[in-house]
mmCIF file of C-alpha atoms and ligand atoms in Angstrom:
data_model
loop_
_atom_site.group_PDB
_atom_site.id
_atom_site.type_symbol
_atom_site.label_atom_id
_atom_site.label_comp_id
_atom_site.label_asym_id
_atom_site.label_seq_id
_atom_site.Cartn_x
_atom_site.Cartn_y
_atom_site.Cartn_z
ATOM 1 C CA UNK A 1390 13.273 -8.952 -10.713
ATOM 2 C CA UNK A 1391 10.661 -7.088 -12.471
ATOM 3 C CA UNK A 1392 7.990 -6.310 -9.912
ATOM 4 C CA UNK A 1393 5.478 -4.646 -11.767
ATOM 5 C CA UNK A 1394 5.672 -6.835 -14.686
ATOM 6 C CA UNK A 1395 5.329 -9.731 -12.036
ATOM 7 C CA UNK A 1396 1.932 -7.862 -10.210
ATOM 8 C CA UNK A 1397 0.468 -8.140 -13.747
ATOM 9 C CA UNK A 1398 1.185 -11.949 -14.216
ATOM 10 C CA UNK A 1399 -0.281 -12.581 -11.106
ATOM 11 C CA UNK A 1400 -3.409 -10.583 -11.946
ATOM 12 C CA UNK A 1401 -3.557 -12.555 -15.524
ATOM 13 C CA UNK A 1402 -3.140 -15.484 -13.724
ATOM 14 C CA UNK A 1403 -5.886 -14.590 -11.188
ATOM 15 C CA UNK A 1404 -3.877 -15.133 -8.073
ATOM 16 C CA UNK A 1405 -4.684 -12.600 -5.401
ATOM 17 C CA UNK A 1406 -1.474 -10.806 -3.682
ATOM 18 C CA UNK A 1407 -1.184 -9.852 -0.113
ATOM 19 C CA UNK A 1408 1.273 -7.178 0.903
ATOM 20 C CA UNK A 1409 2.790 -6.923 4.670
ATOM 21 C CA UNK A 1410 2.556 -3.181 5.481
ATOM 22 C CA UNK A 1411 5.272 -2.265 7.991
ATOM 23 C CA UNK A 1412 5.337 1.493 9.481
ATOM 24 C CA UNK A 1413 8.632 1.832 10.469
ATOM 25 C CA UNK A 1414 6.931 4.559 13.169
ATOM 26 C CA UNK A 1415 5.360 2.060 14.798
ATOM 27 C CA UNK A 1416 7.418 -0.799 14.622
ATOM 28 C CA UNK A 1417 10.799 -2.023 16.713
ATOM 29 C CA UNK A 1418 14.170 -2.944 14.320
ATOM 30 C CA UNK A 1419 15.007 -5.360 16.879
ATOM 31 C CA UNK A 1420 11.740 -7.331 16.619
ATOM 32 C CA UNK A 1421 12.009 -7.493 12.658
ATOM 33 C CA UNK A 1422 13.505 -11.124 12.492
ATOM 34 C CA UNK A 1423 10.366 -12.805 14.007
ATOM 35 C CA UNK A 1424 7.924 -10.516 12.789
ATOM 36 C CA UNK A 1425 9.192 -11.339 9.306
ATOM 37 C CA UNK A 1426 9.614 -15.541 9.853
ATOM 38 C CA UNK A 1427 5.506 -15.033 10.550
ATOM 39 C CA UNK A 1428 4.975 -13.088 7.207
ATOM 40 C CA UNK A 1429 7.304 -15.445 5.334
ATOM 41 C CA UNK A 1430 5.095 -18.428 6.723
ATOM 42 C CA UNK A 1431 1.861 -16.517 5.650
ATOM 43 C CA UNK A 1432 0.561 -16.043 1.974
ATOM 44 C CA UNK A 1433 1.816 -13.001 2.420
ATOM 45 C CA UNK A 1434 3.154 -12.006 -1.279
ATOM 46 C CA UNK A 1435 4.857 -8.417 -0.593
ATOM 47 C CA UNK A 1436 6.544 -6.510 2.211
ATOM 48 C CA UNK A 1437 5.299 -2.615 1.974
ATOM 49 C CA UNK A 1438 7.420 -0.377 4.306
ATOM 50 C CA UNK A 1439 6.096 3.271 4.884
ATOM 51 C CA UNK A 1440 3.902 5.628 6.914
ATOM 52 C CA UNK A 1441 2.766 9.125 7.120
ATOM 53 C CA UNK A 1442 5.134 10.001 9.620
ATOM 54 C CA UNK A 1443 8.622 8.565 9.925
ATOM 55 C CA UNK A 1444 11.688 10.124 11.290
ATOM 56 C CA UNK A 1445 14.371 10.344 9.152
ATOM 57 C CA UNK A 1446 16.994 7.755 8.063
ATOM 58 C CA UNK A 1447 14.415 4.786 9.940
ATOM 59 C CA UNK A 1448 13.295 3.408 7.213
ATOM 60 C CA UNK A 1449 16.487 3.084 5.370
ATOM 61 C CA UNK A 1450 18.153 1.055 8.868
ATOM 62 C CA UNK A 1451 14.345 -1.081 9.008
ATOM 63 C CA UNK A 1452 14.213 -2.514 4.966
ATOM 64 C CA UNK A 1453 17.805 -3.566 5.451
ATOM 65 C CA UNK A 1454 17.057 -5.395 8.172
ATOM 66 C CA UNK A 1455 14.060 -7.219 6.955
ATOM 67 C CA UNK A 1456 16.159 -7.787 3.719
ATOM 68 C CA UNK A 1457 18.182 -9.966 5.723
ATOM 69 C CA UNK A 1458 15.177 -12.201 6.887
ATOM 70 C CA UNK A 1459 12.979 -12.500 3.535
ATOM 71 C CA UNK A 1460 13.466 -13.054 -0.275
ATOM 72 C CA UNK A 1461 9.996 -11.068 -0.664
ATOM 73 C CA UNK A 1462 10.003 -7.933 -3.006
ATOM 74 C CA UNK A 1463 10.514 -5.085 -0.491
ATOM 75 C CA UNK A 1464 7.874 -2.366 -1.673
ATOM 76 C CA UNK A 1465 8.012 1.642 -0.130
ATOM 77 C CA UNK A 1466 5.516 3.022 0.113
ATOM 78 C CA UNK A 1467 6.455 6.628 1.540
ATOM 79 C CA UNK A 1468 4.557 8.933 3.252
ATOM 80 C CA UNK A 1469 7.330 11.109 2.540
ATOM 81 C CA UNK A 1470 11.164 11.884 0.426
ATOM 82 C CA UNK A 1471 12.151 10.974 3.521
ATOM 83 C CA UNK A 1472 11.894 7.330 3.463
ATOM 84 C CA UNK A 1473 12.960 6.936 -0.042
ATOM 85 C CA UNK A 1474 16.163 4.041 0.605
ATOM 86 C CA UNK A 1475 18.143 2.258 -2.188
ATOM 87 C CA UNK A 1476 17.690 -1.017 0.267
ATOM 88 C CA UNK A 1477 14.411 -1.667 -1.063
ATOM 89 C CA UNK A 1478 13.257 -2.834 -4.762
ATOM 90 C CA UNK A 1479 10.494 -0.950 -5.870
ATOM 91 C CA UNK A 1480 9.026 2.371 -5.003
ATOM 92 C CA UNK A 1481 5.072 3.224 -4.971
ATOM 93 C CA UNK A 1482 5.383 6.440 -6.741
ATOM 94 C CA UNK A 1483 2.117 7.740 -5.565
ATOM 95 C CA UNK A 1484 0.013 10.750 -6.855
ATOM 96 C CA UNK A 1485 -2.916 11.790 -4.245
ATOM 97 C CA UNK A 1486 -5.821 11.745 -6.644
ATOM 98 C CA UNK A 1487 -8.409 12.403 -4.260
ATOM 99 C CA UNK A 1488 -6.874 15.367 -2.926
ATOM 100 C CA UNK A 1489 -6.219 18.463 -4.384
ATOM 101 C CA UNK A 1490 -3.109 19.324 -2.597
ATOM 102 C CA UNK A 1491 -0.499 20.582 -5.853
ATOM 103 C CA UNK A 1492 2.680 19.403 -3.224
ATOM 104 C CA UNK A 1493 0.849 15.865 -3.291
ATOM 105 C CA UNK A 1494 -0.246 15.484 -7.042
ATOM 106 C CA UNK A 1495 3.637 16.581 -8.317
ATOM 107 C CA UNK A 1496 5.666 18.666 -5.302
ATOM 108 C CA UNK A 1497 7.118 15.852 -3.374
ATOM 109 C CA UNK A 1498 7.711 14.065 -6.901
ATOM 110 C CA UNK A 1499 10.184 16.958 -8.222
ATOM 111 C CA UNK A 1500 12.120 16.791 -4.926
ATOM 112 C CA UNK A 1501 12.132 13.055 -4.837
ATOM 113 C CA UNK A 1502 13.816 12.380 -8.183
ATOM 114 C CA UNK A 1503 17.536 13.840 -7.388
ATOM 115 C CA UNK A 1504 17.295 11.069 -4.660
ATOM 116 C CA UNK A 1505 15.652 8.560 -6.777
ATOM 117 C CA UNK A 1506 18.510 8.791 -9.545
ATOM 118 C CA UNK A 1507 21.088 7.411 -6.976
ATOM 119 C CA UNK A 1508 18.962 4.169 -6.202
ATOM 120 C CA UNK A 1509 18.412 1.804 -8.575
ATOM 121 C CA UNK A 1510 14.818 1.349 -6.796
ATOM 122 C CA UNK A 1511 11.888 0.416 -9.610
ATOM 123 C CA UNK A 1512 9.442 3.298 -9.727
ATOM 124 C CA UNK A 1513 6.256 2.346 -9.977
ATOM 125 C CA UNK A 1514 3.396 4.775 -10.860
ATOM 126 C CA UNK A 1515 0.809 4.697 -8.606
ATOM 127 C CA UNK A 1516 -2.701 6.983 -8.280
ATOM 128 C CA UNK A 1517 -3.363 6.890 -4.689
ATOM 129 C CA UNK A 1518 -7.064 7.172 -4.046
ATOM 130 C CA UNK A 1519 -8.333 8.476 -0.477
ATOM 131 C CA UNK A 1520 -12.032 7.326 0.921
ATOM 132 C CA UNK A 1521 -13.538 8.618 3.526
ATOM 133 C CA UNK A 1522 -14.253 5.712 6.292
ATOM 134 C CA UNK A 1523 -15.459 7.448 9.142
ATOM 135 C CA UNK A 1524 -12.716 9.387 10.893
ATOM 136 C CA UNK A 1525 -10.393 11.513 10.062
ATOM 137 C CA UNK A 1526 -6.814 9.408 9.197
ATOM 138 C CA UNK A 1527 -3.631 10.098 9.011
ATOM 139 C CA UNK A 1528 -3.102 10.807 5.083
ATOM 140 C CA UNK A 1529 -6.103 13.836 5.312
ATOM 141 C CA UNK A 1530 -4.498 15.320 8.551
ATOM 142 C CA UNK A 1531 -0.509 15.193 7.170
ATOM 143 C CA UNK A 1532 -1.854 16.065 3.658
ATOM 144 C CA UNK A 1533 -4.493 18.346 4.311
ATOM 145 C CA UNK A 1534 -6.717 17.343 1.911
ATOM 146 C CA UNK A 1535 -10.133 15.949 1.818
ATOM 147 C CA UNK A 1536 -11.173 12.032 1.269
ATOM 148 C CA UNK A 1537 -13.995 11.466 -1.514
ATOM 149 C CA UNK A 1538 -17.014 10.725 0.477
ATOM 150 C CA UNK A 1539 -18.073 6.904 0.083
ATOM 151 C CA UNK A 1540 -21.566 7.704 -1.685
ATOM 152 C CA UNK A 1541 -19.664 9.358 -4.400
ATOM 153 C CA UNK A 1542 -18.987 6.430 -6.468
ATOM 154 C CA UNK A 1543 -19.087 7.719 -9.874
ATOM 155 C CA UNK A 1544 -16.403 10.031 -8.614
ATOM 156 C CA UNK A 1545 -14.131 7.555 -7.397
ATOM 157 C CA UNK A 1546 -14.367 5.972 -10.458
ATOM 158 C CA UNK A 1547 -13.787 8.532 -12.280
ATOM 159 C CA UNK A 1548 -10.783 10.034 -10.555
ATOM 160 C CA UNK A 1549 -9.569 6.668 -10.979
ATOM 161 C CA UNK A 1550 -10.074 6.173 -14.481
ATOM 162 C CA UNK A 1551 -7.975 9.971 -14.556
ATOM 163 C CA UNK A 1552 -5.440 7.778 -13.029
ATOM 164 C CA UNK A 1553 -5.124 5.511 -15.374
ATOM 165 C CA UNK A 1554 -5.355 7.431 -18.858
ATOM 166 C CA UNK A 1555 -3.366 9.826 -16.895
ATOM 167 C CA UNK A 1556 -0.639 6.153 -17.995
ATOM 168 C CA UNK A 1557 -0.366 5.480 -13.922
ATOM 169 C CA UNK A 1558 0.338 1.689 -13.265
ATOM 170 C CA UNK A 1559 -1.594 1.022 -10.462
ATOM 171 C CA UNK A 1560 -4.375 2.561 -8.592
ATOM 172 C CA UNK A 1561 -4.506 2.085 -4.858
ATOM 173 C CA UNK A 1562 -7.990 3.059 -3.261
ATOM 174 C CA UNK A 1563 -7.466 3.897 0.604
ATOM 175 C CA UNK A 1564 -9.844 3.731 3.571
ATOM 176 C CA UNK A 1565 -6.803 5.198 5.456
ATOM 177 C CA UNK A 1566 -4.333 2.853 8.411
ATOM 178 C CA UNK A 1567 -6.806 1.819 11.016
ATOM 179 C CA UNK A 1568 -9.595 2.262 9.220
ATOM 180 C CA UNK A 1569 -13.066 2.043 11.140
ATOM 181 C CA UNK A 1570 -14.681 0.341 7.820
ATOM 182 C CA UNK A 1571 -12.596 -1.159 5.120
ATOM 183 C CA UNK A 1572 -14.032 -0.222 1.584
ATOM 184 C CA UNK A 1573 -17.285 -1.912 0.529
ATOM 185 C CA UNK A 1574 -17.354 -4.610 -1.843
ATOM 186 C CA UNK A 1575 -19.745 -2.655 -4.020
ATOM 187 C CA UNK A 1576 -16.894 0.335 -4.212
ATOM 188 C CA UNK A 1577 -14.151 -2.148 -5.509
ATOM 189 C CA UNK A 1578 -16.063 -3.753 -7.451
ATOM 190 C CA UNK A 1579 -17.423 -0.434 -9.326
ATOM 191 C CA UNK A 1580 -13.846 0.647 -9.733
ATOM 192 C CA UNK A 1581 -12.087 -2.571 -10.913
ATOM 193 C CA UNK A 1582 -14.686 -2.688 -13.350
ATOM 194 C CA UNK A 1583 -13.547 0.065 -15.324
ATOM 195 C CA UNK A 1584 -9.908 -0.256 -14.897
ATOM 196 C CA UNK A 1585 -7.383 -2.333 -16.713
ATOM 197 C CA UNK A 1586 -4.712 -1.879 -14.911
ATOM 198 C CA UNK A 1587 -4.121 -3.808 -11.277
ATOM 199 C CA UNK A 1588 -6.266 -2.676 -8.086
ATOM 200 C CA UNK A 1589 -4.373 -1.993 -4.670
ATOM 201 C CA UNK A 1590 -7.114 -1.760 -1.542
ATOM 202 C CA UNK A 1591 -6.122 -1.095 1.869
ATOM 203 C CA UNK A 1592 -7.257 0.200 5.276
ATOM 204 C CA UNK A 1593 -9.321 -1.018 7.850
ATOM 205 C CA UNK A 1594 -8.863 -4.808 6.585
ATOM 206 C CA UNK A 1595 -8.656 -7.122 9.993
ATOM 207 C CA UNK A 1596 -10.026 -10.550 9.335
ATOM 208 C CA UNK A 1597 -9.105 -13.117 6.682
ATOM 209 C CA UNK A 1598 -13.502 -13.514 5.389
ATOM 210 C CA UNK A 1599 -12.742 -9.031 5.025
ATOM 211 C CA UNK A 1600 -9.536 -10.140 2.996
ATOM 212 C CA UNK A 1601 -11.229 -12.903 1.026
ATOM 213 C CA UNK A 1602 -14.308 -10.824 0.461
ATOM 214 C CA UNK A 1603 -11.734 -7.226 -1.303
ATOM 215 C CA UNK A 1604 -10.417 -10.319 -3.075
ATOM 216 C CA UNK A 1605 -13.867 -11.312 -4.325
ATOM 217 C CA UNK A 1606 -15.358 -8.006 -5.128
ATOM 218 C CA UNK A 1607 -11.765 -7.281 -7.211
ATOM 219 C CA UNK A 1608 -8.653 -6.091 -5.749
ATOM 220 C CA UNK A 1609 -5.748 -7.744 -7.183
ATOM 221 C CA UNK A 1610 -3.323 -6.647 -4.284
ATOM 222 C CA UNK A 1611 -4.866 -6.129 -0.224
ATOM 223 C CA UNK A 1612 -2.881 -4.053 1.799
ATOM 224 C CA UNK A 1613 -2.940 -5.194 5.675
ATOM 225 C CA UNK A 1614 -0.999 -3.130 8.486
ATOM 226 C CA UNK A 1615 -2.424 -2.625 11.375
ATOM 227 C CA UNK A 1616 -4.008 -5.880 12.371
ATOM 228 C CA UNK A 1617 -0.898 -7.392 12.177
ATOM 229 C CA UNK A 1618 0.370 -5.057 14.615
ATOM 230 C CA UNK A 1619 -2.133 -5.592 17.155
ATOM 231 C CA UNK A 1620 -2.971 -8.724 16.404
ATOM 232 C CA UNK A 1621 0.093 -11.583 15.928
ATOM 233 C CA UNK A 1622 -2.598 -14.331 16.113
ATOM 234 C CA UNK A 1623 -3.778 -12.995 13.025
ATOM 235 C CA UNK A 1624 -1.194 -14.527 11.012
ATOM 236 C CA UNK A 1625 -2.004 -17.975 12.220
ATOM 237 C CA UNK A 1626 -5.458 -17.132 10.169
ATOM 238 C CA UNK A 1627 -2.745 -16.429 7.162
ATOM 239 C CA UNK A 1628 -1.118 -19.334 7.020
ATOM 240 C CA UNK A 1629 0.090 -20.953 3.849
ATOM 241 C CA UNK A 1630 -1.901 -23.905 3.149
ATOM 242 C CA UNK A 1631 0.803 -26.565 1.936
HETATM 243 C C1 LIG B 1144 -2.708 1.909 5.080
HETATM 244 O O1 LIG B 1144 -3.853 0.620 3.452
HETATM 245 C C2 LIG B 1144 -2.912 0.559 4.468
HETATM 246 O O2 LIG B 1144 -2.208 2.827 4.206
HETATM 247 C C3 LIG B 1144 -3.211 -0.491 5.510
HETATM 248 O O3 LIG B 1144 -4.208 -0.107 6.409
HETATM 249 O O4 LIG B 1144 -3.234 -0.406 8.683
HETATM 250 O O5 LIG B 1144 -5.706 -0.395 8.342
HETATM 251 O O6 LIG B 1144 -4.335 -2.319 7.582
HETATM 252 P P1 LIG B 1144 -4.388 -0.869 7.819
#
């Protein structure tokens, strides 16, 4: 299974993609099975497992469990070397492009590939693009690096466009986990217009007309986490439509 070249069928076809994002920090093993029979009965179209801080070894024990309850590519996407695991099928290789912390842009990337040669995980290439939303998140404290303010929209297109001639394979443009304010419509919108290759958006995305309108201003792929923890009724809104 070719997930990458799959993402970019789906884009050509115009269907949107959904991804599950689990943070094995936050989240219970023992409650994977059900948790995962709700995402398998959603339009949910990808699991992503990561977070910015994960103890070691979790993650590895957490994707082999929901391996056992879904036929769903199993994406990481790590926060850390430390949650790089064989169990899953692809890996968001991700660059921070907003940030201009050298450990971030190619540090962590040098360490990880010893590991990544004993997995036969598919690597995808991903420029990971912080916004700032409000607060500070999680991704500026553990990185220590700076979000590109949201009125700065010829540099977020630009760094993204870096990305991309930079020969990255996706670009994912963050509002951060538990965002206050998801991205605007106007900022994906500016971005997928210059890009040709797929559009992740994440962060602060709680309600299906939020999911339905990142879809509408251009994101190929949303990115949903935390409402799905706090919210299990939320998947009812998610349901597949048969
Ligand atoms: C975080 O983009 C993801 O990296 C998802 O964010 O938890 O706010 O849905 P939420």
């Amino acid at each position: 299974q070719d997930i990458y070249q799959d993402i970019i069928k789906s884009v050509s076809a115009k269907e949107k993609l959904l991804a599950v994002l689990i943070d094995p920090d936050k989240f219970l093993v023992e409650n994977t099975r059900a948790f995962i029979e709700k995402v398998n009965a959603s339009i949910a179209t990808h699991v992503f497992v990561g977070g910015s801080t994960v103890d070691d070894f979790v993650t590895d024990t957490l994707v082999a469990e929901i391996k056992k309850h879904t036929g769903l590519p199993i994406v990481l996407f790590p926060g850390d070397i430390t949650q790089i695991t064989g169990k899953a099928d692809a890996i968001l290789f991700l660059s921070l492009l907003s940030g201009r912390n050298p450990e971030y842009l190619i540090g962590k990337h040098v360490e990880a590939v010893s590991k990544l040669d004993k997995t036969e995980l598919q690597v995808i290439s991903t420029g990971y693009i912080l916004i700032e939303s409000g607060k500070e998140t999680a991704v500026q404290r553990v990185t220590k690096t700076n979000p590109i303010p949201r009125n700065e929209v010829q540099k977020i297109i630009n760094t993204a466009k870096a990305g991309q001639l930079l020969g990255m394979k996706l670009i994912y443009l963050e509002a951060g986990s538990g965002a206050e304010n998801a991205l605007s419509g106007e900022i994906i919108k500016s971005v997928k217009n210059e890009l040709n290759i797929p559009l992740i958006v994440g962060g602060g995305i709680r309600s299906k007309a939020q999911l339905e309108q990142a879809y509408k201003a251009g994101a190929d792929l949303v990115v949903i986490g935390t409402a799905f923890e706090d919210d299990d009724l939320f998947f009812e809104d998610l349901k597949m439509i048969n």
